[in-house]
PDB file of C-alpha atoms in Angstrom:
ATOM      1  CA  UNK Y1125     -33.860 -26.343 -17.527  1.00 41.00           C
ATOM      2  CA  UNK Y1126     -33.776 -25.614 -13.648  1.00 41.00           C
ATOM      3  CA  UNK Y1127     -30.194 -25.396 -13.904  1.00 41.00           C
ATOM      4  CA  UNK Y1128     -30.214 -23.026 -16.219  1.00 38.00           C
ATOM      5  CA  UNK Y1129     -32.280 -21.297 -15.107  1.00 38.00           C
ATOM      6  CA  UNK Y1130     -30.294 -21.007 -11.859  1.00 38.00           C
ATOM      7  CA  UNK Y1131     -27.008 -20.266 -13.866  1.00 38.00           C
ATOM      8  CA  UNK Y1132     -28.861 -17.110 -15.702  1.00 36.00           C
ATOM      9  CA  UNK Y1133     -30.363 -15.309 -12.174  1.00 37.00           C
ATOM     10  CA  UNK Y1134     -29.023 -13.543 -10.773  1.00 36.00           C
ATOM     11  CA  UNK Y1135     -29.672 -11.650 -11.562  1.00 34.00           C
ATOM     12  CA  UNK Y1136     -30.140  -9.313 -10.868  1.00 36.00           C
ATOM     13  CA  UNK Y1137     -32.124 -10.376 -12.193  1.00 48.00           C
ATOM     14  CA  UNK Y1138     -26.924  -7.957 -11.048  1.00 38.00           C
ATOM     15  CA  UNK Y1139     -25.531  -8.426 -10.088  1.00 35.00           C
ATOM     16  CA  UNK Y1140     -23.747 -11.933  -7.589  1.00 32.00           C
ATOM     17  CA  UNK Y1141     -20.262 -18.556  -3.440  1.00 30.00           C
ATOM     18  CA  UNK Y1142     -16.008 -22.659  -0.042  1.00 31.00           C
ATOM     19  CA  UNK Y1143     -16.157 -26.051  -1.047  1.00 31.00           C
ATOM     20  CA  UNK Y1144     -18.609 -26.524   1.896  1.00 33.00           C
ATOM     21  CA  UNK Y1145     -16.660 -27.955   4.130  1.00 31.00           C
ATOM     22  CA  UNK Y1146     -16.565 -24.311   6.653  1.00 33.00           C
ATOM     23  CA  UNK Y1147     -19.055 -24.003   9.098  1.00 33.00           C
ATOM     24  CA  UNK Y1148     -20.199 -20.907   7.659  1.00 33.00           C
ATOM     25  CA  UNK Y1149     -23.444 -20.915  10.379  1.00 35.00           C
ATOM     26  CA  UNK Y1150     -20.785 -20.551  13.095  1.00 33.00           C
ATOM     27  CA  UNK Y1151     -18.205 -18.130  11.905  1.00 37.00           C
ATOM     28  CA  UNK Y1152     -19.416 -14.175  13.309  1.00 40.00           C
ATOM     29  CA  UNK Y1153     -21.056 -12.640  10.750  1.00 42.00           C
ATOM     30  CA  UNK Y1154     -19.217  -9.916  11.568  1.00 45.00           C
ATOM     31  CA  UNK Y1155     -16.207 -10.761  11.149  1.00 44.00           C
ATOM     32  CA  UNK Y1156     -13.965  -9.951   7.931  1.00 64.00           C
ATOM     33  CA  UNK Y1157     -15.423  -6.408   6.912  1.00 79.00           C
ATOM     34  CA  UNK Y1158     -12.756  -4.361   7.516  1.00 76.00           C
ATOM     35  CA  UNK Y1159     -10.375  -3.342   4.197  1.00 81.00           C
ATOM     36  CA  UNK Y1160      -8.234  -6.210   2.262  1.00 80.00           C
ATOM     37  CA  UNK Y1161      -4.901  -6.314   1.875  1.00 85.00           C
ATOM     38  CA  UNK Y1162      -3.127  -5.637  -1.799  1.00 88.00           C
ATOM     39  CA  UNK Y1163      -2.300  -8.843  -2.715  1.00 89.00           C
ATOM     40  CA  UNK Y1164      -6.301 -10.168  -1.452  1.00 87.00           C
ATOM     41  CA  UNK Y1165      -7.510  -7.256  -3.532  1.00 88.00           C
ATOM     42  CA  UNK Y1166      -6.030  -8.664  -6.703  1.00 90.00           C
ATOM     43  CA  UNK Y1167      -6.864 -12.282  -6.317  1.00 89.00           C
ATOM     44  CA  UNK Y1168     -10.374 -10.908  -5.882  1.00 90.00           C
ATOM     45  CA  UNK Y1169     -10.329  -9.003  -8.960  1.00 91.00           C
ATOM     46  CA  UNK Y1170      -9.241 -12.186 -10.394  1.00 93.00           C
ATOM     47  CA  UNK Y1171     -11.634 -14.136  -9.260  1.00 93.00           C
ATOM     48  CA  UNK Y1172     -14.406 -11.211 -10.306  1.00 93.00           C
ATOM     49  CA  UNK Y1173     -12.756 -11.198 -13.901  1.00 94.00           C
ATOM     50  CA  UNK Y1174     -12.934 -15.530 -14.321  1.00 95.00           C
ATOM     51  CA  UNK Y1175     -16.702 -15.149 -12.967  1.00 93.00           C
ATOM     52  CA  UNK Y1176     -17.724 -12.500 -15.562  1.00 93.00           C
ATOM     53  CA  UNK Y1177     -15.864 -14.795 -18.431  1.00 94.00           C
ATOM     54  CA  UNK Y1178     -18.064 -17.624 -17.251  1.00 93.00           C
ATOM     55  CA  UNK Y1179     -14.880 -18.990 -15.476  1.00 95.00           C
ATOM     56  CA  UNK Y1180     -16.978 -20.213 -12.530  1.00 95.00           C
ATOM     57  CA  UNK Y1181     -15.366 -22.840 -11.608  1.00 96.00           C
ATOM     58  CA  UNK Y1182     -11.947 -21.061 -11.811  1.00 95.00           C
ATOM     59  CA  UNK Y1183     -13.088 -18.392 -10.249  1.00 95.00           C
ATOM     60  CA  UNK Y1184     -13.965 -20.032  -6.822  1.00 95.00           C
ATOM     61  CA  UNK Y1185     -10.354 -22.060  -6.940  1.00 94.00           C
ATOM     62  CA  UNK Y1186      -9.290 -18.604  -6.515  1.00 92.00           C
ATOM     63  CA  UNK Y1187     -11.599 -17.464  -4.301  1.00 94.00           C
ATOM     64  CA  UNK Y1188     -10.550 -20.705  -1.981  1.00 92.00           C
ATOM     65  CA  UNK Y1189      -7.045 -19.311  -1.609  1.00 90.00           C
ATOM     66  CA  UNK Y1190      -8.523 -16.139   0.392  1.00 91.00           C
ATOM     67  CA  UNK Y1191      -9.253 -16.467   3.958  1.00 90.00           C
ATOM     68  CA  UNK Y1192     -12.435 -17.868   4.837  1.00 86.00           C
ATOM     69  CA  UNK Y1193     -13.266 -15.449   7.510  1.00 88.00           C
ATOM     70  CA  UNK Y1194     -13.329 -12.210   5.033  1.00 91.00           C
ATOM     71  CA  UNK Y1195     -17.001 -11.396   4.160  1.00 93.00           C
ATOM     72  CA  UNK Y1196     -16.217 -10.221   0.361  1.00 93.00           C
ATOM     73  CA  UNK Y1197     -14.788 -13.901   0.121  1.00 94.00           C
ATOM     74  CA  UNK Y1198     -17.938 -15.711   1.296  1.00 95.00           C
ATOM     75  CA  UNK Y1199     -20.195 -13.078  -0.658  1.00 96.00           C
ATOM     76  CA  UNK Y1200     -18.294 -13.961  -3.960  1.00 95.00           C
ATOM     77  CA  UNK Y1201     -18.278 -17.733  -3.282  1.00 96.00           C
ATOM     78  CA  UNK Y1202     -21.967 -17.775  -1.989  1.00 96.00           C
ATOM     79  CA  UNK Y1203     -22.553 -16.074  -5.610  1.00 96.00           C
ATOM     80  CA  UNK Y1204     -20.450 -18.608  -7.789  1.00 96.00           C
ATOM     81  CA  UNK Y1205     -21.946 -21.203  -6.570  1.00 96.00           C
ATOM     82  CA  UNK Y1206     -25.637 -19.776  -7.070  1.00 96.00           C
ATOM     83  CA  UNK Y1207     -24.411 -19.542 -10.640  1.00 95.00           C
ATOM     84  CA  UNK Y1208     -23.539 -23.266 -10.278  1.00 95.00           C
ATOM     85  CA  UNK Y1209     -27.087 -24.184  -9.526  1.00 94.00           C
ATOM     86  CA  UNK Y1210     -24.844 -25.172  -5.848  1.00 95.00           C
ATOM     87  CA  UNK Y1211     -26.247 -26.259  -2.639  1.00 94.00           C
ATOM     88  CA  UNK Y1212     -23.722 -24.346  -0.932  1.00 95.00           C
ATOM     89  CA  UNK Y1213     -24.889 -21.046  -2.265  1.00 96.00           C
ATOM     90  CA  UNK Y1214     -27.869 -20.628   0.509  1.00 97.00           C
ATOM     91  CA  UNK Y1215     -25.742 -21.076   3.925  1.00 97.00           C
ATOM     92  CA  UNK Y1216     -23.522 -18.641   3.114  1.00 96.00           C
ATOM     93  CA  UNK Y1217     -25.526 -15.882   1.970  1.00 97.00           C
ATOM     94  CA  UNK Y1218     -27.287 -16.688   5.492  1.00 96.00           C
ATOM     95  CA  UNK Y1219     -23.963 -16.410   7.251  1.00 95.00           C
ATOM     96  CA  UNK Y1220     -23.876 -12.695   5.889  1.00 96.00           C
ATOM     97  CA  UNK Y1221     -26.902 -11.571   7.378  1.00 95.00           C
ATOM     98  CA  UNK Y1222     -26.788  -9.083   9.886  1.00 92.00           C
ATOM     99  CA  UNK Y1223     -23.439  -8.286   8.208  1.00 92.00           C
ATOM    100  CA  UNK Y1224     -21.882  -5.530   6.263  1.00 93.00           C
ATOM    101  CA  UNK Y1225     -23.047  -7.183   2.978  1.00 95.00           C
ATOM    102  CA  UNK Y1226     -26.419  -8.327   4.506  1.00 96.00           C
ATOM    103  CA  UNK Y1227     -28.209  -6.614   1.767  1.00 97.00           C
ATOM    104  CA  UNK Y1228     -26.015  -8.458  -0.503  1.00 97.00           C
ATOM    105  CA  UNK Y1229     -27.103 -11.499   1.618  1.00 97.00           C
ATOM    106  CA  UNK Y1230     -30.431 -10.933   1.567  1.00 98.00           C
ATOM    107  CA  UNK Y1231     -30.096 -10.023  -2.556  1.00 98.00           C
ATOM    108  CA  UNK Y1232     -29.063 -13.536  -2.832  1.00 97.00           C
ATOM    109  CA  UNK Y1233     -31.357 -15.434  -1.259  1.00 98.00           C
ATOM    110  CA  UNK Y1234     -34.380 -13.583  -2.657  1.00 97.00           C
ATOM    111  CA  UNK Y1235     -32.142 -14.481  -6.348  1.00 97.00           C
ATOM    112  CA  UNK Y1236     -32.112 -18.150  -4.785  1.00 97.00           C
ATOM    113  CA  UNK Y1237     -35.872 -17.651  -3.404  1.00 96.00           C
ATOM    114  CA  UNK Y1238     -36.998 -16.604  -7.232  1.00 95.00           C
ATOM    115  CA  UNK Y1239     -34.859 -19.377  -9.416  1.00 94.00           C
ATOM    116  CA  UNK Y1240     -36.888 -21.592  -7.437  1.00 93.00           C
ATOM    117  CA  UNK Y1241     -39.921 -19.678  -8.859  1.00 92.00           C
ATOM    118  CA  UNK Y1242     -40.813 -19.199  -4.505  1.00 95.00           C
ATOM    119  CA  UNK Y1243     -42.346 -15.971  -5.718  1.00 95.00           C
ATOM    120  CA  UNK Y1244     -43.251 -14.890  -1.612  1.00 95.00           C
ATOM    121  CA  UNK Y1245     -39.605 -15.612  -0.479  1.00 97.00           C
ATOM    122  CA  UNK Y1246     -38.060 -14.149  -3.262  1.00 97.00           C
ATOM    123  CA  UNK Y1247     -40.201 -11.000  -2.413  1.00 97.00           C
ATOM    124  CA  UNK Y1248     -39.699 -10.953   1.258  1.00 98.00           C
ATOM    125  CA  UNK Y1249     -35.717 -11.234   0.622  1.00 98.00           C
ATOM    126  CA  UNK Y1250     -35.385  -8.319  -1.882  1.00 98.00           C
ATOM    127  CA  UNK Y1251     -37.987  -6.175  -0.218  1.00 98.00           C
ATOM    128  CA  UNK Y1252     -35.301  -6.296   3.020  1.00 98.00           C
ATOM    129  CA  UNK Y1253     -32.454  -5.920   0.379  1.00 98.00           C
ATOM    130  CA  UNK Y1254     -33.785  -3.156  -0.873  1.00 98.00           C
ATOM    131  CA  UNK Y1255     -34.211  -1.045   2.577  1.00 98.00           C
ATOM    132  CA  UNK Y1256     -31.012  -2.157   3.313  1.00 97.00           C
ATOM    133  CA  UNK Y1257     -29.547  -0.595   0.064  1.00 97.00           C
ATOM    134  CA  UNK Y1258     -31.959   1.335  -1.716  1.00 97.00           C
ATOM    135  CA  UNK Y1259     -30.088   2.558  -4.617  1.00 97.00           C
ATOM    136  CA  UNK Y1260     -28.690  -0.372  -5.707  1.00 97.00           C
ATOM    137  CA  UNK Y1261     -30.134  -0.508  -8.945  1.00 96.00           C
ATOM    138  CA  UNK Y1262     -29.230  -4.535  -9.281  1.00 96.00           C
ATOM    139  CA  UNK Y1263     -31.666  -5.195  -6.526  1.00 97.00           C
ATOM    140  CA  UNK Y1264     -34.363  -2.906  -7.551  1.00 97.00           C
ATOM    141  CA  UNK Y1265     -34.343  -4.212 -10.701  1.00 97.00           C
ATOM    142  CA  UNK Y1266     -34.535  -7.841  -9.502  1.00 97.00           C
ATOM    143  CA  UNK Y1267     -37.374  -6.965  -7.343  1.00 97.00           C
ATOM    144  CA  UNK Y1268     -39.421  -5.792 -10.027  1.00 97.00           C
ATOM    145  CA  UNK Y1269     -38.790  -9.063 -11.694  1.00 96.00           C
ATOM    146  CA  UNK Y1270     -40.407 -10.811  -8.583  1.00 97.00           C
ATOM    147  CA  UNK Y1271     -43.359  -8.420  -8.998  1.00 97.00           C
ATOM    148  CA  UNK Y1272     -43.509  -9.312 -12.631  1.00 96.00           C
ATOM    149  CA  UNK Y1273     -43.662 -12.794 -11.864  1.00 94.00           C
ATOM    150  CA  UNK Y1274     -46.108 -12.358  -9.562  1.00 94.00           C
ATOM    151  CA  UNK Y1275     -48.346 -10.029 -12.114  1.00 94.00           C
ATOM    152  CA  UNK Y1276     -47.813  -7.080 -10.276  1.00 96.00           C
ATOM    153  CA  UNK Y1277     -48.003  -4.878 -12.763  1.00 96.00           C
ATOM    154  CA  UNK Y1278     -47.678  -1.167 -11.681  1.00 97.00           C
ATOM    155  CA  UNK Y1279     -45.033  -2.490  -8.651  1.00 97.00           C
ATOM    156  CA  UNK Y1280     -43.060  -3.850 -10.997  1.00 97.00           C
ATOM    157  CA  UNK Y1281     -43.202  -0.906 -13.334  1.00 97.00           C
ATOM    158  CA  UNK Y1282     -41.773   0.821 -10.488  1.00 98.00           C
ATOM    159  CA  UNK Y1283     -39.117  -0.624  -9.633  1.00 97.00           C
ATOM    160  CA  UNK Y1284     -38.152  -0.801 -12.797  1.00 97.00           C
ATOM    161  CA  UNK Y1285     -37.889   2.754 -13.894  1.00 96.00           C
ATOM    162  CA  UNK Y1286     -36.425   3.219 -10.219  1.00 97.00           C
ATOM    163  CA  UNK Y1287     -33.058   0.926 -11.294  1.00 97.00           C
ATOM    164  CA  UNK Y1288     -32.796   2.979 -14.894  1.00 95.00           C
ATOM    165  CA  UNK Y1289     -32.690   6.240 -13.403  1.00 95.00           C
ATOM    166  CA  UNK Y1290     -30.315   4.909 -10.696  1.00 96.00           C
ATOM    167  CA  UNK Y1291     -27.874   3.386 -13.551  1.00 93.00           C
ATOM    168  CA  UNK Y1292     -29.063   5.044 -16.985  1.00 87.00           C
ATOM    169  CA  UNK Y1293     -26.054   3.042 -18.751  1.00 83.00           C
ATOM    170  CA  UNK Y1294     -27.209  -0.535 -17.510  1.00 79.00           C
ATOM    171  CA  UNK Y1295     -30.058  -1.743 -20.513  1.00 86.00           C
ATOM    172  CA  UNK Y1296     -31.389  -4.664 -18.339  1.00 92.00           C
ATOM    173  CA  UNK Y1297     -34.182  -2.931 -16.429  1.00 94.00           C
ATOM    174  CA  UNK Y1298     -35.088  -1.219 -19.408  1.00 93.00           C
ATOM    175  CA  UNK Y1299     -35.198  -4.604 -21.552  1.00 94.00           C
ATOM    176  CA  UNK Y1300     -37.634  -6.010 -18.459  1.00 96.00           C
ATOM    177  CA  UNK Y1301     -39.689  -2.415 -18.911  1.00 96.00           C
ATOM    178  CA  UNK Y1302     -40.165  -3.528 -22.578  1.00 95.00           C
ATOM    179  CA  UNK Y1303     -41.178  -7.097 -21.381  1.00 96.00           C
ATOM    180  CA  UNK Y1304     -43.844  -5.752 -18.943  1.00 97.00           C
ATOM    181  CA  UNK Y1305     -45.273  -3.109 -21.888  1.00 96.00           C
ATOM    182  CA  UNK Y1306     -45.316  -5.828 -24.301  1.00 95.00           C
ATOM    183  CA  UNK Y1307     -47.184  -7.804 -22.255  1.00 96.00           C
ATOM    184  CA  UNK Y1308     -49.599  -5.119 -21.491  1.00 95.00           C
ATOM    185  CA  UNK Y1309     -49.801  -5.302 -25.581  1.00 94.00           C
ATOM    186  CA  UNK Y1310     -48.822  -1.610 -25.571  1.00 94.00           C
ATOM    187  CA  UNK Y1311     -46.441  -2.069 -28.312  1.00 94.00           C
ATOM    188  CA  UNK Y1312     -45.987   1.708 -29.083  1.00 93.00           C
ATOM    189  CA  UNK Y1313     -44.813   2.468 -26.230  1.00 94.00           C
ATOM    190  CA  UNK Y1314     -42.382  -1.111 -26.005  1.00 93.00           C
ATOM    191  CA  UNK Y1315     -41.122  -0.072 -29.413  1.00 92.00           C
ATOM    192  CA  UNK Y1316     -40.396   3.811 -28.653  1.00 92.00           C
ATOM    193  CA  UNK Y1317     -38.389   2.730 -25.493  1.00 91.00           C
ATOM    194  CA  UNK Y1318     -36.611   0.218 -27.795  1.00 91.00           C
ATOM    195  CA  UNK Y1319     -35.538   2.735 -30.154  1.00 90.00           C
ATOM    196  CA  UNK Y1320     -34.808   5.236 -27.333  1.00 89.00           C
ATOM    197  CA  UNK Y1321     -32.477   3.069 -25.359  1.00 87.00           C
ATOM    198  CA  UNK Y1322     -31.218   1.471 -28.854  1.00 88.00           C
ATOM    199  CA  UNK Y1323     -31.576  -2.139 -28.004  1.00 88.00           C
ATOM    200  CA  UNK Y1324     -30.956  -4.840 -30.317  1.00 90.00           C
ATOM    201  CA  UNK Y1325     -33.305  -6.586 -32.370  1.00 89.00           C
ATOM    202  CA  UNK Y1326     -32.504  -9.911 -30.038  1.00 91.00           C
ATOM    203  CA  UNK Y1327     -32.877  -7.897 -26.946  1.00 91.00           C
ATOM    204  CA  UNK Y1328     -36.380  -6.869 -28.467  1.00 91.00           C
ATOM    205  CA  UNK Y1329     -37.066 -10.741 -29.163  1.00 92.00           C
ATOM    206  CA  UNK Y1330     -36.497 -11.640 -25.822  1.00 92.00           C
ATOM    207  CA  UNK Y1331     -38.558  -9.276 -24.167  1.00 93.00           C
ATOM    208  CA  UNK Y1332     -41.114 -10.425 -26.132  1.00 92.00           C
ATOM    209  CA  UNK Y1333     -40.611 -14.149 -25.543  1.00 93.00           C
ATOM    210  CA  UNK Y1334     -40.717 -13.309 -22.194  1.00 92.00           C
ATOM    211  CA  UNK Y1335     -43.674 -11.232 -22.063  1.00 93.00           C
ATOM    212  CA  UNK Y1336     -45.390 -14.367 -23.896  1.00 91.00           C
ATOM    213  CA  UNK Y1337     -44.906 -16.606 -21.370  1.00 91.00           C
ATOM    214  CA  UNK Y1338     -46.260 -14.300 -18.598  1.00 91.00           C
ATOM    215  CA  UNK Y1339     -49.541 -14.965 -20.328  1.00 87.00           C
ATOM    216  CA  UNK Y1340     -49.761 -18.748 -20.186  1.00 83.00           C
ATOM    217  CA  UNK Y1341     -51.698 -20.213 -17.792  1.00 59.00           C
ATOM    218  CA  UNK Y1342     -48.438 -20.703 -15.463  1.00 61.00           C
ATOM    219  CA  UNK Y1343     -46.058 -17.940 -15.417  1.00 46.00           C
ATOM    220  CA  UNK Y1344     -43.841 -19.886 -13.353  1.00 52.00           C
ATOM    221  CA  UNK Y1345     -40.503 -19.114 -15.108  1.00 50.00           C
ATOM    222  CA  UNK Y1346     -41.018 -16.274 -17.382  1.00 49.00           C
ATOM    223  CA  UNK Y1347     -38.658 -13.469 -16.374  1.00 50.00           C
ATOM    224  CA  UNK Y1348     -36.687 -15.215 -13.874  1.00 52.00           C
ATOM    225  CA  UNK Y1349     -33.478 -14.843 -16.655  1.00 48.00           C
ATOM    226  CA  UNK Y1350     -34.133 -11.338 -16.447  1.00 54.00           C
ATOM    227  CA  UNK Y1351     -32.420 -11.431 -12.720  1.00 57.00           C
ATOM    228  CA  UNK Y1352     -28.597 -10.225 -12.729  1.00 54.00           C
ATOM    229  CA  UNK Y1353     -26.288 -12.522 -12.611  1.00 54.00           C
TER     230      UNK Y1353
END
């Protein structure tokens, strides 16, 4: 269940890994942001394309043909191997802080932080990601999952709303909206934003699963699969 878990978050809660053997501590941080190449470009793409097909594990033997020194290449890797429920994942998002991508650092390791249901990491991570990039509705969204999680009702709410009217096209903050609503048993409201946004009956059941577990006793796990990948 963990590693599922793991595999689903982000993921934005979204979205967002070497084969270890780099001393990714060592290498500058900044090193590797400047533009790629033509021919890097495309094997990125690649390697973006696999990941999205669930070609994980194809999609990092591509990424391993890129130099290890360029950031995108240890931001993508650091993410496959979060999806992998990976070890590897957490020293190279920490290579990238202080980086170009260290809100996409920092993104990661709250997702990392909040898979492990570390509800305080999680927060402290995204709440950084977010200053760093405050428009990015993947992390916004995310962070309102942590505040979910953590009951925070009206923070949560937020940040929610925050990521849909950053990216009105992307249903996933909305679906976590209807989670939160449902859970305050405001179903009127939960079922006029379903209709609004049209989101499927599943979506709908999901939310609702979700929103269910927030009320047991131990909410450890509840909307963590709301995270981007």
């Amino acid at each position: 269940m963990k590693a599922m878990i793991a595999s689903l978050t982000l993921l934005l809660l979204g979205g967002c890994a070497s084969n270890g053997q780099a001393p990714w501590n060592a290498l500058n941080p900044n090193a590797g942001c400047g533009p790629l190449s033509q021919e890097q470009q495309l094997s990125m793409t690649l390697a973006d394309d696999m990941a999205r097909d669930g070609k994980l594990h194809a999609s990092l033997a591509n990424l391993q043909s890129l130099p290890d020194n360029l950031a995108d290449v240890r931001l993508r890797k650091a993410k496959v191997y979060r999806l992998l429920g990976r070890s590897e994942a957490e020293p190279l998002y920490r290579g990238l802080l202080g980086s170009c991508l260290a809100a996409e650092a920092e993104h990661g390791l709250g997702q990392l932080a909040a898979a492990r249901a570390d509800y305080g990491q999680a927060q402290a991570h995204l709440q950084r990601a977010a200053r760093l990039a405050p428009t990015d509705e993947k992390i916004r969204n995310d962070l309102g999952v942590v505040y979910l999680n953590q009951l925070r009702i009206e923070d949560a709410r937020f940040e929610f709303l925050t990521a849909m009217e950053l990216k009105q096209s992307d249903s996933l903050a909305a679906l976590n909206l209807v989670t939160l609503l449902l859970y305050q048993d405001d179903w009127t409201r939960a079922a006029e934003l379903v209709s609004r946004l049209n989101l499927s009956p599943e979506q709908f059941s999901e939310a609702q699963a979700r929103a269910q577990k927030l009320k047991t006793p131990s909410p450890v796990t509840a909307a963590a699969t709301a995270m981007l990948k």
